[in-house]
Amino acid sequence: MHTIVIASGKGGVGKTSLAVNLAITLARAGKKTILVDADVAMASVGIMLGIDRAPISLHNVLMGDADVRDAVYDGPSGLKYVPSGLSLDRIKKVDYAKLKNAVDSLADTSEFVVVDSPPGLGPDAMAAIKSCRELILVVTPEPTSMADALKIKSVAEKNNIKVIGVVSNFVTHDKTEIRKQDLETLLGIRIIAEIPDDFEARRSSAMQKPVALRLPAAAYSRAVIQIANTLPGVEIKMIEGSKNSKGIFSKLSEAIGSLFGKKNRAR
Ligand SMILES: Nc1ncnc2c1ncn2[C@@H]1O[C@H](COP(=O)(O)OP(=O)(O)O)[C@@H](O)[C@H]1O
Ligand SMILES: [Mg+2]
């Protein structure tokens, strides 16, 4: 029974995408997995999964109107998920302290509970972080991401939450980016994966079909397998990369390479 929160200091770094695709990857590997959308203000998990609003959501649970077990729905590949439910006027009445009990009770019936957290350290994000025993920290390899990430790390340590590792997202290996080793030194946490900036990931969100389902051999999906394989008891065979899932840089260099190849042959 593992309860893992996907957290970050900044918004837009790719938490929800990772939470959704990691949960799907675990479910596909036959692990009993429940994904919880604890970003009550955004509710983007349902959008990414392409699942419409559910009658009972985490909102009802946090308001004390429902048991979390009645807010569990079937997702793709055997994944179960708890939607957040989006209703701005009711957010004020939410009691975030109820989240921990909810996650604990889900953990009783599953191998992995993956919690998608809101960004930052507001009461909603704090509740999401404290609801789990383990944490994956998502950053982008840029200086502005570091201070916020260190704050999350310190909150995790204060609350005895195990930091599994850092995931560096939107990696292009541009020379302005912080390199992997420097990230590790700066944060004092191991990097469990670098996820490339993958057009297919963005496209999948727009199509409401998670990339791990749509294109399991995409660069994004392969990085998620690598992350899943750092979790205890998980051993997923790495899928060979598909040609059309390569990053823009390798595509470009291949294109240039073949251009020169053709010229050489023509001579
Ligand atoms: N590695 C990636 N490559 C390309 N697009 C990505 C990647 N990770 C996330 N995205 C896209 O970036 C946007 C923000 O991601 P999201 O997961 O919603 O971030 P957060 O939950 O941290 O706010 C989404 O449109 C998502 O599809
Ligand atoms: Mg999000």
mmCIF file of C-alpha atoms and ligand atoms in Angstrom:
data_model
loop_
_atom_site.group_PDB
_atom_site.id
_atom_site.type_symbol
_atom_site.label_atom_id
_atom_site.label_comp_id
_atom_site.label_asym_id
_atom_site.label_seq_id
_atom_site.Cartn_x
_atom_site.Cartn_y
_atom_site.Cartn_z
ATOM 1 C CA MET A 1 0.000 0.000 0.000
ATOM 2 C CA HIS A 2 1.685 3.123 -1.225
ATOM 3 C CA THR A 3 0.257 6.619 -1.111
ATOM 4 C CA ILE A 4 2.166 8.920 -3.439
ATOM 5 C CA VAL A 5 1.517 12.623 -3.956
ATOM 6 C CA ILE A 6 2.729 14.346 -7.119
ATOM 7 C CA ALA A 7 3.748 17.813 -5.927
ATOM 8 C CA SER A 8 5.480 20.949 -7.170
ATOM 9 C CA GLY A 9 6.097 24.497 -6.097
ATOM 10 C CA LYS A 10 5.053 25.980 -9.394
ATOM 11 C CA GLY A 11 1.945 25.388 -11.479
ATOM 12 C CA GLY A 12 2.087 24.187 -15.068
ATOM 13 C CA VAL A 13 5.153 21.988 -14.562
ATOM 14 C CA GLY A 14 3.300 18.808 -15.504
ATOM 15 C CA LYS A 15 1.983 17.350 -12.239
ATOM 16 C CA THR A 16 -1.428 16.351 -13.501
ATOM 17 C CA SER A 17 -0.018 14.802 -16.678
ATOM 18 C CA LEU A 18 2.432 12.775 -14.621
ATOM 19 C CA ALA A 19 -0.171 11.727 -12.036
ATOM 20 C CA VAL A 20 -2.559 10.550 -14.769
ATOM 21 C CA ASN A 21 0.051 8.745 -16.863
ATOM 22 C CA LEU A 22 1.829 7.190 -13.884
ATOM 23 C CA ALA A 23 -1.467 5.880 -12.516
ATOM 24 C CA ILE A 24 -2.403 4.462 -15.930
ATOM 25 C CA THR A 25 1.027 2.870 -16.327
ATOM 26 C CA LEU A 26 0.705 1.186 -12.917
ATOM 27 C CA ALA A 27 -2.833 0.023 -13.703
ATOM 28 C CA ARG A 28 -1.705 -1.349 -17.069
ATOM 29 C CA ALA A 29 0.974 -3.306 -15.236
ATOM 30 C CA GLY A 30 -1.772 -4.960 -13.206
ATOM 31 C CA LYS A 31 -1.284 -2.938 -10.019
ATOM 32 C CA LYS A 32 -4.434 -1.967 -8.149
ATOM 33 C CA THR A 33 -4.234 1.794 -8.492
ATOM 34 C CA ILE A 34 -6.488 4.681 -7.502
ATOM 35 C CA LEU A 35 -5.867 8.190 -8.812
ATOM 36 C CA VAL A 36 -7.180 11.041 -6.651
ATOM 37 C CA ASP A 37 -7.688 14.503 -8.099
ATOM 38 C CA ALA A 38 -6.897 16.685 -5.088
ATOM 39 C CA ASP A 39 -6.585 19.841 -7.188
ATOM 40 C CA VAL A 40 -10.107 20.874 -6.310
ATOM 41 C CA ALA A 41 -9.813 24.280 -7.920
ATOM 42 C CA MET A 42 -8.772 22.941 -11.323
ATOM 43 C CA ALA A 43 -10.232 19.436 -11.662
ATOM 44 C CA SER A 44 -8.051 18.666 -14.658
ATOM 45 C CA VAL A 45 -7.701 14.904 -14.117
ATOM 46 C CA GLY A 46 -11.248 14.319 -15.365
ATOM 47 C CA ILE A 47 -10.533 16.479 -18.388
ATOM 48 C CA MET A 48 -7.303 14.623 -19.190
ATOM 49 C CA LEU A 49 -9.048 11.265 -18.831
ATOM 50 C CA GLY A 50 -11.974 12.446 -20.906
ATOM 51 C CA ILE A 51 -14.430 11.482 -18.177
ATOM 52 C CA ASP A 52 -17.453 13.662 -17.555
ATOM 53 C CA ARG A 53 -18.457 15.041 -14.194
ATOM 54 C CA ALA A 54 -19.388 12.407 -11.685
ATOM 55 C CA PRO A 55 -22.372 12.723 -9.324
ATOM 56 C CA ILE A 56 -20.269 12.175 -6.182
ATOM 57 C CA SER A 57 -16.794 13.696 -6.101
ATOM 58 C CA LEU A 58 -13.968 14.484 -3.692
ATOM 59 C CA HIS A 59 -15.761 17.759 -3.111
ATOM 60 C CA ASN A 60 -18.650 15.941 -1.473
ATOM 61 C CA VAL A 61 -16.199 13.905 0.591
ATOM 62 C CA LEU A 62 -14.330 16.997 1.819
ATOM 63 C CA MET A 63 -17.614 18.690 2.671
ATOM 64 C CA GLY A 64 -18.520 15.691 4.794
ATOM 65 C CA ASP A 65 -21.458 14.723 2.578
ATOM 66 C CA ALA A 66 -20.115 11.429 1.253
ATOM 67 C CA ASP A 67 -17.761 8.549 1.908
ATOM 68 C CA VAL A 68 -14.731 8.498 -0.402
ATOM 69 C CA ARG A 69 -15.534 4.916 -1.425
ATOM 70 C CA ASP A 70 -18.699 6.247 -3.068
ATOM 71 C CA ALA A 71 -16.616 8.686 -5.114
ATOM 72 C CA VAL A 72 -14.492 6.011 -6.854
ATOM 73 C CA TYR A 73 -15.099 5.570 -10.596
ATOM 74 C CA ASP A 74 -13.737 3.244 -13.267
ATOM 75 C CA GLY A 75 -11.093 4.743 -15.532
ATOM 76 C CA PRO A 76 -9.158 3.190 -18.417
ATOM 77 C CA SER A 77 -7.073 -0.015 -18.108
ATOM 78 C CA GLY A 78 -8.539 -0.996 -14.738
ATOM 79 C CA LEU A 79 -7.560 2.313 -13.164
ATOM 80 C CA LYS A 80 -9.926 3.670 -10.513
ATOM 81 C CA TYR A 81 -10.187 7.356 -9.932
ATOM 82 C CA VAL A 82 -11.704 9.911 -7.583
ATOM 83 C CA PRO A 83 -12.676 13.110 -9.420
ATOM 84 C CA SER A 84 -12.431 16.417 -7.641
ATOM 85 C CA GLY A 85 -15.684 17.918 -8.874
ATOM 86 C CA LEU A 86 -15.563 21.527 -9.951
ATOM 87 C CA SER A 87 -17.728 24.094 -8.284
ATOM 88 C CA LEU A 88 -16.017 27.303 -7.288
ATOM 89 C CA ASP A 89 -18.724 28.577 -4.961
ATOM 90 C CA ARG A 90 -18.479 25.465 -2.838
ATOM 91 C CA ILE A 91 -14.690 25.405 -2.510
ATOM 92 C CA LYS A 92 -14.893 27.624 0.575
ATOM 93 C CA LYS A 93 -16.831 25.002 2.489
ATOM 94 C CA VAL A 94 -14.286 22.260 1.889
ATOM 95 C CA ASP A 95 -12.549 20.782 4.941
ATOM 96 C CA TYR A 96 -9.107 19.811 3.632
ATOM 97 C CA ALA A 97 -8.306 17.968 6.849
ATOM 98 C CA LYS A 98 -10.642 15.187 5.643
ATOM 99 C CA LEU A 99 -8.331 14.341 2.747
ATOM 100 C CA LYS A 100 -5.900 12.256 4.786
ATOM 101 C CA ASN A 101 -8.612 9.942 6.086
ATOM 102 C CA ALA A 102 -9.990 9.598 2.578
ATOM 103 C CA VAL A 103 -6.602 8.621 1.139
ATOM 104 C CA ASP A 104 -5.968 6.194 4.025
ATOM 105 C CA SER A 105 -9.265 4.503 3.420
ATOM 106 C CA LEU A 106 -8.509 4.155 -0.320
ATOM 107 C CA ALA A 107 -5.106 2.705 0.540
ATOM 108 C CA ASP A 108 -6.856 -0.172 2.343
ATOM 109 C CA THR A 109 -8.161 -1.481 -0.965
ATOM 110 C CA SER A 110 -5.331 -0.723 -3.368
ATOM 111 C CA GLU A 111 -1.611 -1.117 -3.985
ATOM 112 C CA PHE A 112 -1.019 2.464 -5.122
ATOM 113 C CA VAL A 113 -2.921 5.650 -4.393
ATOM 114 C CA VAL A 114 -1.616 8.462 -6.605
ATOM 115 C CA VAL A 115 -2.665 11.964 -5.533
ATOM 116 C CA ASP A 116 -2.528 14.894 -7.952
ATOM 117 C CA SER A 117 -1.746 17.978 -5.887
ATOM 118 C CA PRO A 118 -2.453 21.641 -6.523
ATOM 119 C CA PRO A 119 0.730 23.715 -6.895
ATOM 120 C CA GLY A 120 2.413 25.616 -4.107
ATOM 121 C CA LEU A 121 1.906 25.463 -0.368
ATOM 122 C CA GLY A 122 -1.583 26.831 0.188
ATOM 123 C CA PRO A 123 -3.993 24.924 2.460
ATOM 124 C CA ASP A 124 -5.175 22.758 -0.439
ATOM 125 C CA ALA A 125 -1.639 21.765 -1.484
ATOM 126 C CA MET A 126 -0.550 21.216 2.120
ATOM 127 C CA ALA A 127 -3.482 18.866 2.678
ATOM 128 C CA ALA A 128 -2.644 16.934 -0.493
ATOM 129 C CA ILE A 129 1.009 16.578 0.509
ATOM 130 C CA LYS A 130 0.184 15.544 4.071
ATOM 131 C CA SER A 131 -2.379 12.980 2.880
ATOM 132 C CA CYS A 132 0.387 10.718 1.531
ATOM 133 C CA ARG A 133 3.397 8.895 2.904
ATOM 134 C CA GLU A 134 5.521 9.392 -0.206
ATOM 135 C CA LEU A 135 6.097 12.269 -2.602
ATOM 136 C CA ILE A 136 7.386 12.782 -6.130
ATOM 137 C CA LEU A 137 8.605 16.312 -6.759
ATOM 138 C CA VAL A 138 8.102 17.700 -10.258
ATOM 139 C CA VAL A 139 10.323 20.530 -11.451
ATOM 140 C CA THR A 140 11.334 22.138 -14.702
ATOM 141 C CA PRO A 141 15.080 22.503 -15.179
ATOM 142 C CA GLU A 142 15.163 26.250 -14.720
ATOM 143 C CA PRO A 143 16.302 28.465 -11.841
ATOM 144 C CA THR A 144 12.798 29.837 -11.115
ATOM 145 C CA SER A 145 11.631 26.333 -10.269
ATOM 146 C CA MET A 146 14.290 25.667 -7.616
ATOM 147 C CA ALA A 147 13.304 27.813 -4.610
ATOM 148 C CA ASP A 148 9.718 26.544 -4.707
ATOM 149 C CA ALA A 149 10.898 22.972 -5.059
ATOM 150 C CA LEU A 150 13.125 23.329 -1.991
ATOM 151 C CA LYS A 151 10.143 24.582 0.016
ATOM 152 C CA ILE A 152 8.185 21.448 -0.884
ATOM 153 C CA LYS A 153 11.146 19.304 0.080
ATOM 154 C CA SER A 154 11.335 20.959 3.478
ATOM 155 C CA VAL A 155 7.599 20.499 4.087
ATOM 156 C CA ALA A 156 7.953 16.831 3.188
ATOM 157 C CA GLU A 157 10.841 16.367 5.567
ATOM 158 C CA LYS A 158 9.043 18.148 8.419
ATOM 159 C CA ASN A 159 6.054 15.869 7.963
ATOM 160 C CA ASN A 160 8.027 12.628 7.638
ATOM 161 C CA ILE A 161 7.001 12.143 4.037
ATOM 162 C CA LYS A 162 9.493 10.169 2.012
ATOM 163 C CA VAL A 163 10.670 12.006 -1.084
ATOM 164 C CA ILE A 164 10.941 9.270 -3.720
ATOM 165 C CA GLY A 165 12.764 11.596 -6.086
ATOM 166 C CA VAL A 166 12.614 14.491 -8.478
ATOM 167 C CA VAL A 167 11.153 14.360 -11.957
ATOM 168 C CA SER A 168 12.528 17.024 -14.254
ATOM 169 C CA ASN A 169 9.942 17.797 -16.917
ATOM 170 C CA PHE A 170 9.980 19.633 -20.258
ATOM 171 C CA VAL A 171 13.642 18.725 -20.733
ATOM 172 C CA THR A 172 15.103 19.744 -24.100
ATOM 173 C CA HIS A 173 18.818 19.618 -23.173
ATOM 174 C CA ASP A 174 19.147 23.211 -24.250
ATOM 175 C CA LYS A 175 22.297 24.765 -22.793
ATOM 176 C CA THR A 176 20.279 27.265 -20.744
ATOM 177 C CA GLU A 177 18.742 24.422 -18.729
ATOM 178 C CA ILE A 178 20.066 23.277 -15.372
ATOM 179 C CA ARG A 179 21.836 19.986 -15.987
ATOM 180 C CA LYS A 180 20.795 16.791 -14.246
ATOM 181 C CA GLN A 181 23.817 16.614 -11.937
ATOM 182 C CA ASP A 182 23.449 20.267 -10.947
ATOM 183 C CA LEU A 183 19.740 19.734 -10.252
ATOM 184 C CA GLU A 184 20.608 16.861 -7.957
ATOM 185 C CA THR A 185 23.181 18.962 -6.131
ATOM 186 C CA LEU A 186 20.895 21.981 -5.854
ATOM 187 C CA LEU A 187 17.923 20.019 -4.551
ATOM 188 C CA GLY A 188 19.783 17.310 -2.677
ATOM 189 C CA ILE A 189 17.382 14.713 -4.088
ATOM 190 C CA ARG A 190 18.010 12.124 -6.777
ATOM 191 C CA ILE A 191 16.485 12.681 -10.200
ATOM 192 C CA ILE A 192 14.443 9.590 -11.023
ATOM 193 C CA ALA A 193 13.649 10.704 -14.570
ATOM 194 C CA GLU A 194 13.995 13.482 -17.056
ATOM 195 C CA ILE A 195 10.850 13.765 -19.137
ATOM 196 C CA PRO A 196 11.474 15.303 -22.541
ATOM 197 C CA ASP A 197 9.326 18.053 -23.894
ATOM 198 C CA ASP A 198 7.127 15.764 -25.957
ATOM 199 C CA PHE A 199 4.620 17.173 -28.384
ATOM 200 C CA GLU A 200 2.617 13.949 -28.105
ATOM 201 C CA ALA A 201 2.031 14.594 -24.399
ATOM 202 C CA ARG A 202 0.557 18.004 -25.087
ATOM 203 C CA ARG A 203 -1.476 16.629 -27.935
ATOM 204 C CA SER A 204 -2.815 13.806 -25.776
ATOM 205 C CA SER A 205 -4.141 16.268 -23.186
ATOM 206 C CA ALA A 206 -5.947 18.127 -25.928
ATOM 207 C CA MET A 207 -7.364 14.843 -27.250
ATOM 208 C CA GLN A 208 -8.370 13.809 -23.694
ATOM 209 C CA LYS A 209 -6.573 10.506 -24.134
ATOM 210 C CA PRO A 210 -3.514 10.073 -21.893
ATOM 211 C CA VAL A 211 -0.305 9.571 -23.844
ATOM 212 C CA ALA A 212 0.585 6.388 -21.904
ATOM 213 C CA LEU A 213 -2.578 4.845 -23.356
ATOM 214 C CA ARG A 214 -2.527 6.418 -26.794
ATOM 215 C CA LEU A 215 1.199 5.972 -27.492
ATOM 216 C CA PRO A 216 2.898 3.674 -24.955
ATOM 217 C CA ALA A 217 6.171 3.934 -26.925
ATOM 218 C CA ALA A 218 6.251 7.748 -26.942
ATOM 219 C CA ALA A 219 9.214 9.403 -25.246
ATOM 220 C CA TYR A 220 6.880 10.721 -22.515
ATOM 221 C CA SER A 221 5.345 7.302 -21.851
ATOM 222 C CA ARG A 222 8.756 5.655 -21.686
ATOM 223 C CA ALA A 223 9.943 8.174 -19.094
ATOM 224 C CA VAL A 224 6.851 7.355 -17.044
ATOM 225 C CA ILE A 225 7.711 3.639 -17.166
ATOM 226 C CA GLN A 226 11.138 4.566 -15.819
ATOM 227 C CA ILE A 227 9.469 6.459 -12.952
ATOM 228 C CA ALA A 228 7.060 3.590 -12.218
ATOM 229 C CA ASN A 229 9.998 1.193 -12.090
ATOM 230 C CA THR A 230 11.530 3.130 -9.195
ATOM 231 C CA LEU A 231 8.500 2.162 -7.079
ATOM 232 C CA PRO A 232 8.724 -0.950 -4.900
ATOM 233 C CA GLY A 233 7.408 -4.112 -6.521
ATOM 234 C CA VAL A 234 7.091 -2.539 -9.965
ATOM 235 C CA GLU A 235 9.024 -4.009 -12.871
ATOM 236 C CA ILE A 236 7.632 -2.955 -16.209
ATOM 237 C CA LYS A 237 9.470 -3.982 -19.354
ATOM 238 C CA MET A 238 10.747 -0.891 -21.135
ATOM 239 C CA ILE A 239 9.052 -0.437 -24.474
ATOM 240 C CA GLU A 240 11.292 0.336 -27.410
ATOM 241 C CA GLY A 241 10.980 3.955 -28.519
ATOM 242 C CA SER A 242 8.805 4.601 -31.536
ATOM 243 C CA LYS A 243 10.258 6.666 -34.340
ATOM 244 C CA ASN A 244 7.491 9.231 -34.389
ATOM 245 C CA SER A 245 7.660 9.799 -30.649
ATOM 246 C CA LYS A 246 11.134 11.306 -30.702
ATOM 247 C CA GLY A 247 11.711 14.822 -29.488
ATOM 248 C CA ILE A 248 11.876 17.695 -31.891
ATOM 249 C CA PHE A 249 15.697 17.837 -31.680
ATOM 250 C CA SER A 250 16.316 14.231 -32.628
ATOM 251 C CA LYS A 251 13.723 14.512 -35.395
ATOM 252 C CA LEU A 252 15.481 17.582 -36.709
ATOM 253 C CA SER A 253 18.938 16.043 -36.583
ATOM 254 C CA GLU A 254 17.627 12.900 -38.293
ATOM 255 C CA ALA A 255 16.076 15.018 -41.005
ATOM 256 C CA ILE A 256 19.291 16.944 -41.512
ATOM 257 C CA GLY A 257 21.284 13.708 -41.444
ATOM 258 C CA SER A 258 19.165 12.095 -44.131
ATOM 259 C CA LEU A 259 19.385 15.238 -46.222
ATOM 260 C CA PHE A 260 23.180 15.007 -46.205
ATOM 261 C CA GLY A 261 22.983 11.251 -46.723
ATOM 262 C CA LYS A 262 20.941 11.760 -49.876
ATOM 263 C CA LYS A 263 23.328 14.411 -51.159
ATOM 264 C CA ASN A 264 26.283 12.121 -50.562
ATOM 265 C CA ARG A 265 24.615 9.293 -52.399
ATOM 266 C CA ALA A 266 23.767 11.613 -55.301
ATOM 267 C CA ARG A 267 27.402 12.520 -55.765
HETATM 268 N N1 LIG B 1 6.789 16.550 -21.031
HETATM 269 C C1 LIG B 1 5.831 17.289 -21.602
HETATM 270 N N2 LIG B 1 5.922 17.621 -22.897
HETATM 271 C C2 LIG B 1 4.969 18.393 -23.484
HETATM 272 N N3 LIG B 1 3.890 18.845 -22.864
HETATM 273 C C3 LIG B 1 3.725 18.538 -21.565
HETATM 274 C C4 LIG B 1 4.674 17.749 -20.860
HETATM 275 N N4 LIG B 1 4.250 17.622 -19.567
HETATM 276 C C5 LIG B 1 3.079 18.300 -19.479
HETATM 277 N N5 LIG B 1 2.760 18.855 -20.676
HETATM 278 C C6 LIG B 1 1.611 19.723 -20.993
HETATM 279 O O1 LIG B 1 1.754 20.924 -20.237
HETATM 280 C C7 LIG B 1 0.494 21.393 -19.785
HETATM 281 C C8 LIG B 1 0.499 21.560 -18.278
HETATM 282 O O2 LIG B 1 0.657 20.290 -17.689
HETATM 283 P P1 LIG B 1 -0.121 19.847 -16.375
HETATM 284 O O3 LIG B 1 0.159 18.404 -16.183
HETATM 285 O O4 LIG B 1 -1.542 20.277 -16.418
HETATM 286 O O5 LIG B 1 0.677 20.706 -15.289
HETATM 287 P P2 LIG B 1 0.310 21.021 -13.750
HETATM 288 O O6 LIG B 1 -0.635 19.982 -13.276
HETATM 289 O O7 LIG B 1 1.620 20.988 -13.029
HETATM 290 O O8 LIG B 1 -0.292 22.389 -13.740
HETATM 291 C C9 LIG B 1 -0.535 20.393 -20.301
HETATM 292 O O9 LIG B 1 -1.096 20.887 -21.494
HETATM 293 C C10 LIG B 1 0.274 19.137 -20.586
HETATM 294 O O10 LIG B 1 -0.270 18.390 -21.632
HETATM 295 MG MG MG B 2 -2.442 20.124 -12.326
#
